PDB file of C-alpha atoms in Angstrom:
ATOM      1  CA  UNK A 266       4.057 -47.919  -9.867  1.00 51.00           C
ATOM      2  CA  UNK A 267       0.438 -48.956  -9.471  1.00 54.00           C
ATOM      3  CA  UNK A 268       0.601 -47.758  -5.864  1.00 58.00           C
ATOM      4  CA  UNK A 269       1.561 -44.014  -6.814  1.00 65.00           C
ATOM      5  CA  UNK A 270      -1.018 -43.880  -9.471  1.00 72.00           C
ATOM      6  CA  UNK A 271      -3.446 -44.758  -6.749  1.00 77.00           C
ATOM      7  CA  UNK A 272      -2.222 -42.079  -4.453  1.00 79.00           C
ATOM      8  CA  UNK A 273      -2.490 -39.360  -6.969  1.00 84.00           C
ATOM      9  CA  UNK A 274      -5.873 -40.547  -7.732  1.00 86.00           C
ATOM     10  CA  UNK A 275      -7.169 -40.231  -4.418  1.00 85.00           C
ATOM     11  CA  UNK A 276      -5.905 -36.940  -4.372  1.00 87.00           C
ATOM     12  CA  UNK A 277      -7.170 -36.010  -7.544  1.00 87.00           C
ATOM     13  CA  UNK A 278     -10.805 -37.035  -5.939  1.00 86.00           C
ATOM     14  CA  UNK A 279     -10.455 -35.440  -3.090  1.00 85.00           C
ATOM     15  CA  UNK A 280      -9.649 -31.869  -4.884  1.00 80.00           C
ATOM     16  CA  UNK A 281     -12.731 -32.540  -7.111  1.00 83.00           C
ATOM     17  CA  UNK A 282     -14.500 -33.484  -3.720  1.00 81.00           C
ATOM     18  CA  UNK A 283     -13.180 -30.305  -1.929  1.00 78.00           C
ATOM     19  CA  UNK A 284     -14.214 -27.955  -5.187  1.00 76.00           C
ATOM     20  CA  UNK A 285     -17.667 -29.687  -5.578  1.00 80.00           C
ATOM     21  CA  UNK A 286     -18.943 -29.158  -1.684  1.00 80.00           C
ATOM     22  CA  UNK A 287     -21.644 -27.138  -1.015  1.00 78.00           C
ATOM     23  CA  UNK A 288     -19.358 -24.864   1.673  1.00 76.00           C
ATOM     24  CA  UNK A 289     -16.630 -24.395  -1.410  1.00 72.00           C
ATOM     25  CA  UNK A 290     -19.720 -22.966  -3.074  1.00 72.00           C
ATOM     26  CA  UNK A 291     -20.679 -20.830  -0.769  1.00 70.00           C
ATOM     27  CA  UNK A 292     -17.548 -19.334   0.152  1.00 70.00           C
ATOM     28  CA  UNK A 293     -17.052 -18.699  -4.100  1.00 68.00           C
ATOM     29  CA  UNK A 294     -20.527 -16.699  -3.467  1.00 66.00           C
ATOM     30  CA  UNK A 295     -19.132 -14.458  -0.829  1.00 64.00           C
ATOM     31  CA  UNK A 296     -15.195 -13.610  -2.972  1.00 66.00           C
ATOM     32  CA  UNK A 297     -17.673 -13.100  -6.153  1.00 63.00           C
ATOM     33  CA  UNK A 298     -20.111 -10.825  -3.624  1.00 58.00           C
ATOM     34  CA  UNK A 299     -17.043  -8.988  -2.449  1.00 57.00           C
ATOM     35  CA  UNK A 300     -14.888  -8.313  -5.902  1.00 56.00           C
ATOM     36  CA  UNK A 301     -18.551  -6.922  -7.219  1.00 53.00           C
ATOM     37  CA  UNK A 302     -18.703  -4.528  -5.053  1.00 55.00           C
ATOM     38  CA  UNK A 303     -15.505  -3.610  -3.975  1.00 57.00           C
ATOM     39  CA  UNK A 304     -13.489  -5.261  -6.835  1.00 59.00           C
ATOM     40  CA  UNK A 305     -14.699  -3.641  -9.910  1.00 62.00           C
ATOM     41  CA  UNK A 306     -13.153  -0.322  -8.286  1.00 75.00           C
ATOM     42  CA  UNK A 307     -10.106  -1.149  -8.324  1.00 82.00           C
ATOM     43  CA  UNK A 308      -9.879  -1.420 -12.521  1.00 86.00           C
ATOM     44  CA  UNK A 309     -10.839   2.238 -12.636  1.00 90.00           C
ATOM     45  CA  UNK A 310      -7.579   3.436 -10.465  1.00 94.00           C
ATOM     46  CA  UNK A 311      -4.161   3.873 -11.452  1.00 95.00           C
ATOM     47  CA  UNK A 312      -1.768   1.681 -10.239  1.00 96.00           C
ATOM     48  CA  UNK A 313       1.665   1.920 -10.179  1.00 97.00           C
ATOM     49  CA  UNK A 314       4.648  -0.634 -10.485  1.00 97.00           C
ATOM     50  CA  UNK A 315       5.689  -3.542  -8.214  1.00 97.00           C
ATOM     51  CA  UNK A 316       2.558  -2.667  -6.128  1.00 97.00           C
ATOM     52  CA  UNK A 317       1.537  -5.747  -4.168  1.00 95.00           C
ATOM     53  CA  UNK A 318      -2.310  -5.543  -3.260  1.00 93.00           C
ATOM     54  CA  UNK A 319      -4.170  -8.221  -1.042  1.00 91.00           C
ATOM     55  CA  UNK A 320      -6.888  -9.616  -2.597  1.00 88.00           C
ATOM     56  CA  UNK A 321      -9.142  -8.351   0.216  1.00 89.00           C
ATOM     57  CA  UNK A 322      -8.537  -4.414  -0.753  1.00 93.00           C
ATOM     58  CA  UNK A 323     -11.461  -2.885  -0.897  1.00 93.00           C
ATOM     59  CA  UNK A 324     -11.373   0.684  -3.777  1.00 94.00           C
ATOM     60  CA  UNK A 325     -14.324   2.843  -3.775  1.00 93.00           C
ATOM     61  CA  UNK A 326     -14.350   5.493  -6.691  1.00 94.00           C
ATOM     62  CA  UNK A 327     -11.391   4.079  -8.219  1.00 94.00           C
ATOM     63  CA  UNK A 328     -11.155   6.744 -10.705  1.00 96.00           C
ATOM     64  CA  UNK A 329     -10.169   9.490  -7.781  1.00 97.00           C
ATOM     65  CA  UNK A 330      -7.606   7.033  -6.666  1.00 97.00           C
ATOM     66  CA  UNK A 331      -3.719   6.951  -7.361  1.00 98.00           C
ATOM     67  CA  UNK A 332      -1.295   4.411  -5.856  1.00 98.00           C
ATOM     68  CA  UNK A 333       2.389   4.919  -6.278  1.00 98.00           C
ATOM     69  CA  UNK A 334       4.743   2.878  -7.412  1.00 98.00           C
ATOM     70  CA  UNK A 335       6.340  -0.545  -4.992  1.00 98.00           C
ATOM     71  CA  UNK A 336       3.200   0.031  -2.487  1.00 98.00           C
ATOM     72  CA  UNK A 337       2.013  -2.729  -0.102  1.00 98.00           C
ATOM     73  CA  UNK A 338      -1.753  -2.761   0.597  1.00 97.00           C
ATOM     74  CA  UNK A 339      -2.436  -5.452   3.837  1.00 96.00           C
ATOM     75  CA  UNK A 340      -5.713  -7.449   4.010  1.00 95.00           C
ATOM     76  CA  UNK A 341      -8.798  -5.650   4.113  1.00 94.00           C
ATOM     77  CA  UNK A 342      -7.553  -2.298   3.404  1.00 96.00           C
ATOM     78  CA  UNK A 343     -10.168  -0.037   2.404  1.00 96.00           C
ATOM     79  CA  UNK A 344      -9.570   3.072   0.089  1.00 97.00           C
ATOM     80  CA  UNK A 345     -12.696   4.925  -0.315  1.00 95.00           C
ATOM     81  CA  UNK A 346     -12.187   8.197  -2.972  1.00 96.00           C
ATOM     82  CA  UNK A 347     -14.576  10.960  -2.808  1.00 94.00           C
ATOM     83  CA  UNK A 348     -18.328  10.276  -5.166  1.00 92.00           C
ATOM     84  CA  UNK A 349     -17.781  13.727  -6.909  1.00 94.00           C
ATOM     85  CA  UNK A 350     -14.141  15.055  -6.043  1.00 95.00           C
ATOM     86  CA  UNK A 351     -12.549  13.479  -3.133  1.00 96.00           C
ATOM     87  CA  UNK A 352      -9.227  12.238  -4.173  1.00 98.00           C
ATOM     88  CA  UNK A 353      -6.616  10.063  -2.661  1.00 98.00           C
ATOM     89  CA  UNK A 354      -2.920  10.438  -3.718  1.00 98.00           C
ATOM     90  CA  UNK A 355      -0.518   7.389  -2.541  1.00 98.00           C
ATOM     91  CA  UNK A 356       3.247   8.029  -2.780  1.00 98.00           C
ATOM     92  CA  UNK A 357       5.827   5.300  -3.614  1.00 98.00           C
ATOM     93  CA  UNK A 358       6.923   2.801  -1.370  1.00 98.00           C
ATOM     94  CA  UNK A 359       3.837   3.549   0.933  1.00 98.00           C
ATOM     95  CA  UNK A 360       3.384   0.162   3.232  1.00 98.00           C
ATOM     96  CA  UNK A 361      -0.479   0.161   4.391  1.00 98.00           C
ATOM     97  CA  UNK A 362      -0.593  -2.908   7.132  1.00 98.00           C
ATOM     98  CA  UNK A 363      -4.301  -4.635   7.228  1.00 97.00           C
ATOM     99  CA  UNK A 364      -7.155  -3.321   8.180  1.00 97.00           C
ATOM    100  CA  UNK A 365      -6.254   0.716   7.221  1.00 98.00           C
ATOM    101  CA  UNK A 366      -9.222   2.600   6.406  1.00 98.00           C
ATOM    102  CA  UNK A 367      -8.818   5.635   4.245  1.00 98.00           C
ATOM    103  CA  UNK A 368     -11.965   8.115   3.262  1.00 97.00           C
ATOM    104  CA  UNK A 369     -11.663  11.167   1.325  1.00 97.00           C
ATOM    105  CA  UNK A 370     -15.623  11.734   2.311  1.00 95.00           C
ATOM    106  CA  UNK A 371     -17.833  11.733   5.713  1.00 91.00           C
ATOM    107  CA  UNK A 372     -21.432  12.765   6.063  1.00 90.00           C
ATOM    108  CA  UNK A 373     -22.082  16.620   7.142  1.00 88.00           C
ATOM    109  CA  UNK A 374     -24.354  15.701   9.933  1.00 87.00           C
ATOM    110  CA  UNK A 375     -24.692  19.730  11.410  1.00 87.00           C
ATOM    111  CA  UNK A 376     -26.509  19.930   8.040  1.00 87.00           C
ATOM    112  CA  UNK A 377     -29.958  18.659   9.050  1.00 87.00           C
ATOM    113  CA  UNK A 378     -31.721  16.358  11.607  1.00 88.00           C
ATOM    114  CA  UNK A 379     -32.612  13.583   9.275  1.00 84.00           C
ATOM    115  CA  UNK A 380     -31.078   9.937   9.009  1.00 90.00           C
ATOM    116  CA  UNK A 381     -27.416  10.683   8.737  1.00 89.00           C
ATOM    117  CA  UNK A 382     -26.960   8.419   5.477  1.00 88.00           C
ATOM    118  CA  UNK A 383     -29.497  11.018   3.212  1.00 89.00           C
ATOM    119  CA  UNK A 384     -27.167  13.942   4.156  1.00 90.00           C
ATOM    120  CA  UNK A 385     -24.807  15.308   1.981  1.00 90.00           C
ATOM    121  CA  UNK A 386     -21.039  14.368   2.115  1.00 92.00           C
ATOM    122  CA  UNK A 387     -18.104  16.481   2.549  1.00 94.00           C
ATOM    123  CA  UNK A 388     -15.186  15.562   0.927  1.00 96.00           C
ATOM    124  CA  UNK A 389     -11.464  16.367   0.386  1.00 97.00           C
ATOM    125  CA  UNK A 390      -8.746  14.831  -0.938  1.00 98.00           C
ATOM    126  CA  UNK A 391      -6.045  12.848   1.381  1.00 98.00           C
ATOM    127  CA  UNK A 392      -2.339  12.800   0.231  1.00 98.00           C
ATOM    128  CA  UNK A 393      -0.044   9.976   1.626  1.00 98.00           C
ATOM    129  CA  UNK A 394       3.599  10.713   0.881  1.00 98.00           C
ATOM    130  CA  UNK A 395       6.163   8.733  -0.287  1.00 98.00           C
ATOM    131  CA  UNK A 396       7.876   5.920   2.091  1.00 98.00           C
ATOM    132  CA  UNK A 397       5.529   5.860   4.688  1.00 98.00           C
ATOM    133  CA  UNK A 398       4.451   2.995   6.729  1.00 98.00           C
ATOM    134  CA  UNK A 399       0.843   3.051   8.201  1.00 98.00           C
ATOM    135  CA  UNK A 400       0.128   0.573  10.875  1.00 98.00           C
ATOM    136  CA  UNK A 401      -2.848  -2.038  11.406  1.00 98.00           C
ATOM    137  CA  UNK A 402      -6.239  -0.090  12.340  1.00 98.00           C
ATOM    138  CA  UNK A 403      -5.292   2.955  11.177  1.00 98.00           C
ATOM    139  CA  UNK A 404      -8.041   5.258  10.110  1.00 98.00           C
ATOM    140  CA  UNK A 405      -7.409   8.581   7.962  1.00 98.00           C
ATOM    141  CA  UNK A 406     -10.284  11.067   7.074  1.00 97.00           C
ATOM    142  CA  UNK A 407     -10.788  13.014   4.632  1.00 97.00           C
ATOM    143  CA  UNK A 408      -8.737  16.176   4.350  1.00 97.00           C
ATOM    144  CA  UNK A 409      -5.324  14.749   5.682  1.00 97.00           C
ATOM    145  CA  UNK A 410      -1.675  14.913   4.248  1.00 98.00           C
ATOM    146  CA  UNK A 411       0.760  12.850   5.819  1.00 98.00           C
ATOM    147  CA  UNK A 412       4.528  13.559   4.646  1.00 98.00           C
ATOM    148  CA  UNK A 413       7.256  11.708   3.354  1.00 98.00           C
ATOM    149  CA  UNK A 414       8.443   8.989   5.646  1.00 98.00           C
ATOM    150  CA  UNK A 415       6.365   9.426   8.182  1.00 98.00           C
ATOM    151  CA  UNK A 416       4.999   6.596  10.496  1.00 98.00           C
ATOM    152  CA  UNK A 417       1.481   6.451  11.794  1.00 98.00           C
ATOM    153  CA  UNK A 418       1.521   3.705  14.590  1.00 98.00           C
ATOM    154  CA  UNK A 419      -1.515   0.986  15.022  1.00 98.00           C
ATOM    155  CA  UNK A 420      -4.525   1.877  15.818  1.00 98.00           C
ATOM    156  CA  UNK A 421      -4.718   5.987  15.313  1.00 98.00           C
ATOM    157  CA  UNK A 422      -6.711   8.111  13.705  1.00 98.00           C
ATOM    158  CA  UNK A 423      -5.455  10.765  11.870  1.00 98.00           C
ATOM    159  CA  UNK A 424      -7.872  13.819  11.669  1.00 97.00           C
ATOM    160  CA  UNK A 425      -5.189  16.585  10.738  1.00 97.00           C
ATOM    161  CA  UNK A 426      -1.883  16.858   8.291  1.00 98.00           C
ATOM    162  CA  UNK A 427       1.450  14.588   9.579  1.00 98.00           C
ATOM    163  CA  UNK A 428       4.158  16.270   9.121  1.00 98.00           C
ATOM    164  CA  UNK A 429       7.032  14.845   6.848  1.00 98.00           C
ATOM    165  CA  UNK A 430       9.220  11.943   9.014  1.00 98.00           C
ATOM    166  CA  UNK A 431       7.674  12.415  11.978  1.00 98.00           C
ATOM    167  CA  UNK A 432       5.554   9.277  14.074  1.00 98.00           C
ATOM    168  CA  UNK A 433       2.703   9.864  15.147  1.00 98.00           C
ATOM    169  CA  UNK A 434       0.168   7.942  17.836  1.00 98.00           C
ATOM    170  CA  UNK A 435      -3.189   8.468  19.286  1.00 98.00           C
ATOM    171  CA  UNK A 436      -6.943   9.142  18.881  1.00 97.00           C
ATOM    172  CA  UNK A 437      -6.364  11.500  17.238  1.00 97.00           C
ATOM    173  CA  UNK A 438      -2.976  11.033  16.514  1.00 98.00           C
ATOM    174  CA  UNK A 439      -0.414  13.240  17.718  1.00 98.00           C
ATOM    175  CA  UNK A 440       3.661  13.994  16.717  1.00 98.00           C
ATOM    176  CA  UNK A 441       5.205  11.434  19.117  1.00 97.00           C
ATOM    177  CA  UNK A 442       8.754  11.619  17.847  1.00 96.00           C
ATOM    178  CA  UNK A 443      10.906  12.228  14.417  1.00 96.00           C
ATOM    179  CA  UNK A 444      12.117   9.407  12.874  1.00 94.00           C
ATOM    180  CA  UNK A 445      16.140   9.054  13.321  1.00 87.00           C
ATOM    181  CA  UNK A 446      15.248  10.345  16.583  1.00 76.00           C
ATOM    182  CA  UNK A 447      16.371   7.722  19.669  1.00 66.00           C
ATOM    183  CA  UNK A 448      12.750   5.666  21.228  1.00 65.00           C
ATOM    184  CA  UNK A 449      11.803   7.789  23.910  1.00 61.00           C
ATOM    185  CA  UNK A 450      12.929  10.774  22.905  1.00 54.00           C
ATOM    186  CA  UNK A 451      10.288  13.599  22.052  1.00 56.00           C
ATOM    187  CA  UNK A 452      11.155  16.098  19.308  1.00 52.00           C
ATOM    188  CA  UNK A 453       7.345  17.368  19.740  1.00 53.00           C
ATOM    189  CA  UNK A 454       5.872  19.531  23.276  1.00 51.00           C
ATOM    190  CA  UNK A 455       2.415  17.597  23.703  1.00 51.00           C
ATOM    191  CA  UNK A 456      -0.173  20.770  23.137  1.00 54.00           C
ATOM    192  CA  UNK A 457      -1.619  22.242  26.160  1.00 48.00           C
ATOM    193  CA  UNK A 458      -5.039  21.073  27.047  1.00 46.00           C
TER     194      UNK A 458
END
């Protein structure tokens, strides 16, 4: 008996050890950094059921933001609504793998010479549809619709609307195929060039 006391002891002082170092410390600085910036965000949007959110999600402008029911938001996933009107619309069931990046807002830099931060914005609200799956890397701008059950592989960027159950690949991303259809197999003429 006296040996498993002493056991849990030492690992009692070795979790007080662990909580009390000076890296522990610093690494509470940067979540408490992060979650006041990006965090505080993420009160202000609506969330539906069942949605599972890494702690890492980054929401800008929460109040523009809507995220359907049963979503899946992946490690650093960054939703970034519109400062006066951009709005982004998240269907159910939409699985966001880390590292998407989603804007509803880019700078107008044909509007003037100066530094491109102190121009104004355009924005325009994105609409994801329901039961889609958008792979790591993937970067939507502002302006976009993707449809129901579509697929956006890793890595694209979408600049224009995906339509409904189709996957799409590329920078920019282009119709590769329609779900259901067999790998391969091209439901979509690539676009003359």
């Amino acid at each position: 008996m006296a040996r498993s006391s002493t056991g849990r002891l030492s690992r009692v002082v070795q979790a007080v050890m662990s909580l009390l170092a000076p890296s522990s410390w610093l690494r509470y600085g940067k979540i408490a950094n992060f979650f006041g910036y990006d965090g505080a965000d993420i009160q202000r949007a609506s969330v539906g059921r069942g949605v599972a959110m890494s702690p890492t999600v980054s929401i800008r402008n929460g109040e523009r933001v809507q995220i359907g029911d049963g979503c899946h938001l992946g490690q650093w996933t960054s939703i970034w609504a519109g400062d006066t009107h951009g709005r982004i619309v998240i269907g159910d069931h939409a699985l966001l793998a880390p590292h998407v990046f989603i804007t509803a807002s880019d700078y107008d830099f044909d509007a003037g010479d100066g530094p491109v931060m102190d121009l104004p914005k355009r924005e325009a609200d994105i609409y994801i549809g329901a039961n889609t799956w958008l792979g790591a890397n993937v970067v939507v701008v502002a302006g976009v619709s993707i449809g129901d059950g579509a697929i956006v592989a890793a890595g694209s960027v979408v600049t224009r609307d995906v339509p409904a159950g189709s996957v799409v690949a590329g920078v920019p991303a282009r119709v590769i195929r329609q779900r259901g259809a067999a790998p391969g197999v091209s439901d979509h003429r690539p676009e003359a060039q």
